[in-house]
PDB file of C-alpha atoms in Angstrom:
ATOM      1  CA  UNK A   1       0.003  -0.007   0.000  1.00 71.00           C
ATOM      2  CA  UNK A   2       1.330   3.423  -0.880  1.00 81.00           C
ATOM      3  CA  UNK A   3       2.164   5.812   1.959  1.00 88.00           C
ATOM      4  CA  UNK A   4       0.276   8.656   0.288  1.00 93.00           C
ATOM      5  CA  UNK A   5      -2.483   8.371  -2.293  1.00 93.00           C
ATOM      6  CA  UNK A   6      -3.979  11.044  -4.518  1.00 94.00           C
ATOM      7  CA  UNK A   7      -6.414  11.110  -7.380  1.00 92.00           C
ATOM      8  CA  UNK A   8      -4.212  11.883 -10.418  1.00 90.00           C
ATOM      9  CA  UNK A   9      -6.971  13.830 -12.153  1.00 90.00           C
ATOM     10  CA  UNK A  10      -6.890  15.807 -14.330  1.00 95.00           C
ATOM     11  CA  UNK A  11      -9.391  18.183 -12.821  1.00 96.00           C
ATOM     12  CA  UNK A  12     -10.581  20.482 -15.602  1.00 97.00           C
ATOM     13  CA  UNK A  13     -12.356  23.545 -14.210  1.00 97.00           C
ATOM     14  CA  UNK A  14     -13.367  26.950 -15.560  1.00 97.00           C
ATOM     15  CA  UNK A  15     -11.829  30.144 -14.251  1.00 98.00           C
ATOM     16  CA  UNK A  16     -13.522  31.269 -11.076  1.00 97.00           C
ATOM     17  CA  UNK A  17     -14.516  27.780  -9.978  1.00 97.00           C
ATOM     18  CA  UNK A  18     -13.842  26.266  -6.581  1.00 98.00           C
ATOM     19  CA  UNK A  19     -11.958  22.975  -6.673  1.00 97.00           C
ATOM     20  CA  UNK A  20     -10.919  20.593  -3.903  1.00 96.00           C
ATOM     21  CA  UNK A  21      -8.347  17.815  -3.769  1.00 93.00           C
ATOM     22  CA  UNK A  22      -8.067  15.125  -1.176  1.00 94.00           C
ATOM     23  CA  UNK A  23      -5.125  12.961  -0.233  1.00 95.00           C
ATOM     24  CA  UNK A  24      -5.049   9.953   2.114  1.00 96.00           C
ATOM     25  CA  UNK A  25      -2.058   8.685   4.069  1.00 96.00           C
ATOM     26  CA  UNK A  26      -1.443   5.295   5.630  1.00 94.00           C
ATOM     27  CA  UNK A  27       0.761   6.006   8.663  1.00 91.00           C
ATOM     28  CA  UNK A  28      -1.228   7.260  11.609  1.00 91.00           C
ATOM     29  CA  UNK A  29       1.999   8.425  13.271  1.00 88.00           C
ATOM     30  CA  UNK A  30       2.689  10.959  10.508  1.00 89.00           C
ATOM     31  CA  UNK A  31       3.678  14.281  11.961  1.00 86.00           C
ATOM     32  CA  UNK A  32       3.758  16.989   9.319  1.00 89.00           C
ATOM     33  CA  UNK A  33       1.723  17.633   6.221  1.00 93.00           C
ATOM     34  CA  UNK A  34       2.225  19.836   3.210  1.00 94.00           C
ATOM     35  CA  UNK A  35       0.897  20.739  -0.207  1.00 96.00           C
ATOM     36  CA  UNK A  36       3.411  21.370  -2.959  1.00 96.00           C
ATOM     37  CA  UNK A  37       2.795  22.779  -6.405  1.00 97.00           C
ATOM     38  CA  UNK A  38       4.767  21.573  -9.440  1.00 96.00           C
ATOM     39  CA  UNK A  39       4.640  23.282 -12.802  1.00 95.00           C
ATOM     40  CA  UNK A  40       5.483  21.320 -15.953  1.00 91.00           C
ATOM     41  CA  UNK A  41       9.195  20.451 -16.112  1.00 87.00           C
ATOM     42  CA  UNK A  42       9.944  22.420 -12.965  1.00 91.00           C
ATOM     43  CA  UNK A  43      10.757  21.447  -9.393  1.00 93.00           C
ATOM     44  CA  UNK A  44       8.046  21.143  -6.720  1.00 94.00           C
ATOM     45  CA  UNK A  45       7.590  24.264  -4.605  1.00 94.00           C
ATOM     46  CA  UNK A  46       6.033  24.494  -1.175  1.00 93.00           C
ATOM     47  CA  UNK A  47       2.503  25.846  -1.417  1.00 95.00           C
ATOM     48  CA  UNK A  48       1.515  25.580   2.206  1.00 94.00           C
ATOM     49  CA  UNK A  49       1.947  23.559   5.332  1.00 91.00           C
ATOM     50  CA  UNK A  50      -1.152  21.925   6.791  1.00 92.00           C
ATOM     51  CA  UNK A  51      -1.854  22.445  10.463  1.00 87.00           C
ATOM     52  CA  UNK A  52      -4.172  20.468  12.709  1.00 87.00           C
ATOM     53  CA  UNK A  53      -6.576  23.356  13.039  1.00 87.00           C
ATOM     54  CA  UNK A  54      -6.664  23.986   9.312  1.00 88.00           C
ATOM     55  CA  UNK A  55      -5.173  26.995   7.689  1.00 92.00           C
ATOM     56  CA  UNK A  56      -5.837  29.477   4.930  1.00 94.00           C
ATOM     57  CA  UNK A  57      -3.581  31.470   2.640  1.00 94.00           C
ATOM     58  CA  UNK A  58      -5.559  33.760   0.369  1.00 96.00           C
ATOM     59  CA  UNK A  59      -7.624  31.610  -1.974  1.00 97.00           C
ATOM     60  CA  UNK A  60      -6.126  28.385  -0.640  1.00 97.00           C
ATOM     61  CA  UNK A  61      -7.434  26.461   2.374  1.00 97.00           C
ATOM     62  CA  UNK A  62      -5.822  23.298   3.753  1.00 96.00           C
ATOM     63  CA  UNK A  63      -7.450  20.903   6.194  1.00 96.00           C
ATOM     64  CA  UNK A  64      -6.188  17.908   8.134  1.00 95.00           C
ATOM     65  CA  UNK A  65      -8.379  15.063   9.395  1.00 94.00           C
ATOM     66  CA  UNK A  66      -6.235  12.819  11.556  1.00 93.00           C
ATOM     67  CA  UNK A  67      -9.081  10.484  12.457  1.00 94.00           C
ATOM     68  CA  UNK A  68      -9.711   9.605   8.807  1.00 94.00           C
ATOM     69  CA  UNK A  69      -6.083  10.163   7.778  1.00 95.00           C
ATOM     70  CA  UNK A  70      -6.623  12.592   4.951  1.00 94.00           C
ATOM     71  CA  UNK A  71      -5.671  16.131   4.064  1.00 96.00           C
ATOM     72  CA  UNK A  72      -7.440  18.411   1.642  1.00 96.00           C
ATOM     73  CA  UNK A  73      -6.718  21.479  -0.425  1.00 97.00           C
ATOM     74  CA  UNK A  74      -9.448  23.879  -1.482  1.00 97.00           C
ATOM     75  CA  UNK A  75      -8.815  26.502  -4.151  1.00 98.00           C
ATOM     76  CA  UNK A  76     -11.407  29.266  -4.494  1.00 98.00           C
ATOM     77  CA  UNK A  77     -11.843  31.536  -7.485  1.00 98.00           C
ATOM     78  CA  UNK A  78      -9.464  29.474  -9.674  1.00 98.00           C
ATOM     79  CA  UNK A  79      -7.071  31.406 -11.913  1.00 98.00           C
ATOM     80  CA  UNK A  80      -5.456  30.246 -15.128  1.00 97.00           C
ATOM     81  CA  UNK A  81      -2.149  30.455 -13.300  1.00 97.00           C
ATOM     82  CA  UNK A  82      -3.306  27.810 -10.795  1.00 98.00           C
ATOM     83  CA  UNK A  83      -2.908  25.172 -13.532  1.00 98.00           C
ATOM     84  CA  UNK A  84      -0.265  22.809 -12.203  1.00 97.00           C
ATOM     85  CA  UNK A  85       0.184  19.461 -10.449  1.00 97.00           C
ATOM     86  CA  UNK A  86      -0.470  19.532  -6.720  1.00 97.00           C
ATOM     87  CA  UNK A  87       1.533  17.118  -4.590  1.00 96.00           C
ATOM     88  CA  UNK A  88       0.429  15.993  -1.169  1.00 95.00           C
ATOM     89  CA  UNK A  89       3.350  15.383   1.209  1.00 93.00           C
ATOM     90  CA  UNK A  90       3.355  13.609   4.543  1.00 92.00           C
ATOM     91  CA  UNK A  91       6.336  13.374   6.851  1.00 88.00           C
ATOM     92  CA  UNK A  92       7.190  10.999   9.629  1.00 80.00           C
ATOM     93  CA  UNK A  93      10.125  12.399  11.599  1.00 74.00           C
ATOM     94  CA  UNK A  94      12.672  13.356   8.951  1.00 73.00           C
ATOM     95  CA  UNK A  95      11.369  11.306   6.059  1.00 79.00           C
ATOM     96  CA  UNK A  96       8.911  12.738   3.543  1.00 86.00           C
ATOM     97  CA  UNK A  97       6.452  10.767   1.447  1.00 90.00           C
ATOM     98  CA  UNK A  98       5.044  12.269  -1.722  1.00 92.00           C
ATOM     99  CA  UNK A  99       1.806  11.545  -3.467  1.00 92.00           C
ATOM    100  CA  UNK A 100       1.954  11.160  -7.222  1.00 91.00           C
ATOM    101  CA  UNK A 101       0.129  14.456  -7.635  1.00 94.00           C
ATOM    102  CA  UNK A 102      -3.207  15.753  -8.844  1.00 95.00           C
ATOM    103  CA  UNK A 103      -3.218  17.649 -12.113  1.00 96.00           C
ATOM    104  CA  UNK A 104      -5.349  20.771 -12.319  1.00 97.00           C
ATOM    105  CA  UNK A 105      -6.239  22.495 -15.573  1.00 97.00           C
ATOM    106  CA  UNK A 106      -8.016  25.838 -15.229  1.00 98.00           C
ATOM    107  CA  UNK A 107      -9.610  26.870 -18.501  1.00 97.00           C
ATOM    108  CA  UNK A 108     -10.792  30.301 -19.677  1.00 95.00           C
TER     109      UNK A 108
ATOM    110  CA  UNK B   1      16.735  34.059  -1.152  1.00 65.00           C
ATOM    111  CA  UNK B   2      17.509  30.556   0.042  1.00 62.00           C
ATOM    112  CA  UNK B   3      18.704  28.143  -2.543  1.00 90.00           C
ATOM    113  CA  UNK B   4      19.374  24.586  -3.497  1.00 95.00           C
ATOM    114  CA  UNK B   5      21.589  24.510  -6.547  1.00 95.00           C
ATOM    115  CA  UNK B   6      22.077  21.519  -8.802  1.00 95.00           C
ATOM    116  CA  UNK B   7      25.145  21.653 -10.976  1.00 87.00           C
ATOM    117  CA  UNK B   8      23.555  20.777 -14.312  1.00 89.00           C
ATOM    118  CA  UNK B   9      20.098  21.347 -15.748  1.00 92.00           C
ATOM    119  CA  UNK B  10      20.515  18.869 -18.615  1.00 95.00           C
ATOM    120  CA  UNK B  11      23.011  16.046 -18.954  1.00 96.00           C
ATOM    121  CA  UNK B  12      23.580  13.388 -21.603  1.00 97.00           C
ATOM    122  CA  UNK B  13      25.812  10.434 -20.745  1.00 97.00           C
ATOM    123  CA  UNK B  14      26.730   7.144 -22.302  1.00 97.00           C
ATOM    124  CA  UNK B  15      25.840   3.729 -20.911  1.00 98.00           C
ATOM    125  CA  UNK B  16      28.536   2.546 -18.516  1.00 97.00           C
ATOM    126  CA  UNK B  17      29.843   6.027 -17.662  1.00 97.00           C
ATOM    127  CA  UNK B  18      30.253   7.088 -14.057  1.00 97.00           C
ATOM    128  CA  UNK B  19      28.027  10.114 -13.470  1.00 97.00           C
ATOM    129  CA  UNK B  20      28.228  12.697 -10.696  1.00 97.00           C
ATOM    130  CA  UNK B  21      25.266  14.902  -9.841  1.00 97.00           C
ATOM    131  CA  UNK B  22      26.110  17.692  -7.431  1.00 96.00           C
ATOM    132  CA  UNK B  23      23.799  19.545  -5.067  1.00 97.00           C
ATOM    133  CA  UNK B  24      24.660  22.488  -2.840  1.00 97.00           C
ATOM    134  CA  UNK B  25      22.430  24.329  -0.378  1.00 96.00           C
ATOM    135  CA  UNK B  26      23.117  27.602   1.369  1.00 94.00           C
ATOM    136  CA  UNK B  27      20.540  27.309   4.138  1.00 90.00           C
ATOM    137  CA  UNK B  28      22.597  25.360   6.701  1.00 90.00           C
ATOM    138  CA  UNK B  29      20.078  22.532   6.476  1.00 91.00           C
ATOM    139  CA  UNK B  30      20.886  19.259   8.209  1.00 91.00           C
ATOM    140  CA  UNK B  31      18.815  17.024   5.916  1.00 91.00           C
ATOM    141  CA  UNK B  32      19.455  16.472   2.231  1.00 94.00           C
ATOM    142  CA  UNK B  33      17.737  14.122  -0.204  1.00 95.00           C
ATOM    143  CA  UNK B  34      17.990  12.777  -3.723  1.00 97.00           C
ATOM    144  CA  UNK B  35      14.842  11.844  -5.635  1.00 96.00           C
ATOM    145  CA  UNK B  36      14.128  10.789  -9.144  1.00 96.00           C
ATOM    146  CA  UNK B  37      10.851  11.657 -10.828  1.00 94.00           C
ATOM    147  CA  UNK B  38       9.363   9.666 -13.685  1.00 92.00           C
ATOM    148  CA  UNK B  39       5.974  10.036 -15.381  1.00 86.00           C
ATOM    149  CA  UNK B  40       3.339   7.959 -13.637  1.00 81.00           C
ATOM    150  CA  UNK B  41       5.685   6.998 -10.788  1.00 84.00           C
ATOM    151  CA  UNK B  42       5.968  10.292  -8.957  1.00 86.00           C
ATOM    152  CA  UNK B  43       8.922  11.145  -6.743  1.00 91.00           C
ATOM    153  CA  UNK B  44      10.960   8.235  -5.516  1.00 92.00           C
ATOM    154  CA  UNK B  45      13.597   8.561  -2.808  1.00 93.00           C
ATOM    155  CA  UNK B  46      17.046   7.300  -3.765  1.00 96.00           C
ATOM    156  CA  UNK B  47      19.207   8.283  -0.792  1.00 96.00           C
ATOM    157  CA  UNK B  48      19.124  10.767   2.052  1.00 95.00           C
ATOM    158  CA  UNK B  49      21.433  12.193   4.658  1.00 95.00           C
ATOM    159  CA  UNK B  50      20.714  13.712   8.053  1.00 91.00           C
ATOM    160  CA  UNK B  51      24.247  14.858   8.768  1.00 91.00           C
ATOM    161  CA  UNK B  52      27.734  15.145   7.378  1.00 93.00           C
ATOM    162  CA  UNK B  53      29.220  11.756   6.401  1.00 90.00           C
ATOM    163  CA  UNK B  54      25.897  10.129   7.151  1.00 92.00           C
ATOM    164  CA  UNK B  55      23.783   8.444   4.461  1.00 95.00           C
ATOM    165  CA  UNK B  56      20.794   6.156   4.333  1.00 94.00           C
ATOM    166  CA  UNK B  57      19.188   4.210   1.555  1.00 95.00           C
ATOM    167  CA  UNK B  58      15.857   5.334   0.298  1.00 93.00           C
ATOM    168  CA  UNK B  59      13.365   3.281  -1.644  1.00 91.00           C
ATOM    169  CA  UNK B  60      15.388   2.749  -4.840  1.00 95.00           C
ATOM    170  CA  UNK B  61      19.130   2.903  -4.015  1.00 97.00           C
ATOM    171  CA  UNK B  62      20.268   0.232  -6.461  1.00 96.00           C
ATOM    172  CA  UNK B  63      22.776   1.524  -8.977  1.00 96.00           C
ATOM    173  CA  UNK B  64      23.409   4.710  -6.996  1.00 98.00           C
ATOM    174  CA  UNK B  65      25.708   5.892  -4.244  1.00 97.00           C
ATOM    175  CA  UNK B  66      26.057   9.212  -2.422  1.00 97.00           C
ATOM    176  CA  UNK B  67      28.626  11.319  -0.685  1.00 97.00           C
ATOM    177  CA  UNK B  68      28.230  13.993   1.973  1.00 97.00           C
ATOM    178  CA  UNK B  69      31.633  15.276   3.009  1.00 96.00           C
ATOM    179  CA  UNK B  70      30.394  18.774   3.843  1.00 96.00           C
ATOM    180  CA  UNK B  71      27.093  19.892   5.304  1.00 95.00           C
ATOM    181  CA  UNK B  72      26.154  21.988   2.309  1.00 96.00           C
ATOM    182  CA  UNK B  73      26.957  19.449  -0.425  1.00 97.00           C
ATOM    183  CA  UNK B  74      25.294  16.138  -1.275  1.00 97.00           C
ATOM    184  CA  UNK B  75      26.485  14.269  -4.337  1.00 97.00           C
ATOM    185  CA  UNK B  76      24.671  11.488  -6.180  1.00 98.00           C
ATOM    186  CA  UNK B  77      26.830   9.017  -8.085  1.00 98.00           C
ATOM    187  CA  UNK B  78      25.676   6.645 -10.789  1.00 97.00           C
ATOM    188  CA  UNK B  79      28.383   4.033 -10.699  1.00 94.00           C
ATOM    189  CA  UNK B  80      27.744   2.717 -14.220  1.00 97.00           C
ATOM    190  CA  UNK B  81      24.945   4.612 -15.952  1.00 97.00           C
ATOM    191  CA  UNK B  82      22.231   2.585 -17.638  1.00 97.00           C
ATOM    192  CA  UNK B  83      19.367   3.636 -19.898  1.00 97.00           C
ATOM    193  CA  UNK B  84      16.799   2.930 -17.165  1.00 97.00           C
ATOM    194  CA  UNK B  85      18.407   5.695 -15.126  1.00 98.00           C
ATOM    195  CA  UNK B  86      17.231   8.268 -17.645  1.00 98.00           C
ATOM    196  CA  UNK B  87      15.115  10.508 -15.459  1.00 97.00           C
ATOM    197  CA  UNK B  88      14.658  13.872 -13.752  1.00 96.00           C
ATOM    198  CA  UNK B  89      16.797  13.982 -10.605  1.00 97.00           C
ATOM    199  CA  UNK B  90      15.789  16.320  -7.829  1.00 97.00           C
ATOM    200  CA  UNK B  91      17.824  17.306  -4.807  1.00 97.00           C
ATOM    201  CA  UNK B  92      16.079  18.689  -1.718  1.00 94.00           C
ATOM    202  CA  UNK B  93      17.058  19.906   1.720  1.00 93.00           C
ATOM    203  CA  UNK B  94      15.286  20.668   4.967  1.00 89.00           C
ATOM    204  CA  UNK B  95      15.907  21.562   8.555  1.00 85.00           C
ATOM    205  CA  UNK B  96      15.934  18.673  10.969  1.00 80.00           C
ATOM    206  CA  UNK B  97      12.345  17.940  11.997  1.00 73.00           C
ATOM    207  CA  UNK B  98      11.710  18.226  15.706  1.00 68.00           C
ATOM    208  CA  UNK B  99       8.797  17.967  18.099  1.00 61.00           C
ATOM    209  CA  UNK B 100       6.084  20.178  16.739  1.00 59.00           C
ATOM    210  CA  UNK B 101       8.243  21.242  13.809  1.00 65.00           C
ATOM    211  CA  UNK B 102       6.705  21.597  10.381  1.00 69.00           C
ATOM    212  CA  UNK B 103       9.557  22.237   8.031  1.00 77.00           C
ATOM    213  CA  UNK B 104       9.055  21.677   4.341  1.00 83.00           C
ATOM    214  CA  UNK B 105      11.628  20.765   1.719  1.00 87.00           C
ATOM    215  CA  UNK B 106      13.323  23.153  -0.633  1.00 91.00           C
ATOM    216  CA  UNK B 107      14.071  21.597  -4.000  1.00 94.00           C
ATOM    217  CA  UNK B 108      16.733  22.308  -6.526  1.00 95.00           C
ATOM    218  CA  UNK B 109      15.636  22.972 -10.084  1.00 94.00           C
ATOM    219  CA  UNK B 110      16.438  19.425 -11.135  1.00 95.00           C
ATOM    220  CA  UNK B 111      18.814  17.666 -13.531  1.00 96.00           C
ATOM    221  CA  UNK B 112      17.279  16.000 -16.541  1.00 96.00           C
ATOM    222  CA  UNK B 113      19.641  13.088 -17.241  1.00 97.00           C
ATOM    223  CA  UNK B 114      19.541  11.115 -20.476  1.00 97.00           C
ATOM    224  CA  UNK B 115      21.601   7.939 -20.722  1.00 98.00           C
ATOM    225  CA  UNK B 116      22.174   6.787 -24.287  1.00 97.00           C
TER     226      UNK B 116
END
């Protein structure tokens, strides 16, 4: 079983739409959680950390549900520039586990 | 601006060559990692290091070795390159995770290696 599982998508949404991704993880002892964004042929970049109480950064909201072992990312008012692959990352002590990513296409 | 620098963006090598991929970070991070990324397979951990001269195998270490002689530098070595090692190689670094810590990775811009 994979440590981190994500729906690969693609999610095709119009500009202005709200879109949500989920990610499940297998290790209940996981300590830290992140969402990364990766543009085509570029390196992943940290989008936001995910805190137990949930957190928001502008149009982006991240939630953690430890009981069900999933994290989510909500993007409101999608922009064309949000088109990318979103990677869910879970860490256990100093080791990080990456999901395979969810591809988002925002269309005009 | 903090940085992880990989020595080459694109590299073409012949089968059987010994290949060195260099990674340097200027953030005084303890942890450094080497991943490869392939379509449909995501990021796979090759080797990692939590301290100078320390190394641990990741999920796919076969055919690779690493060296960490200085804190800021982590080298990936392909002992005898093969065509199935054609991939995007990504170096990353992070602070040591502690109780309550939530430190993410910083990635280098990647090296796209082609073995012919």
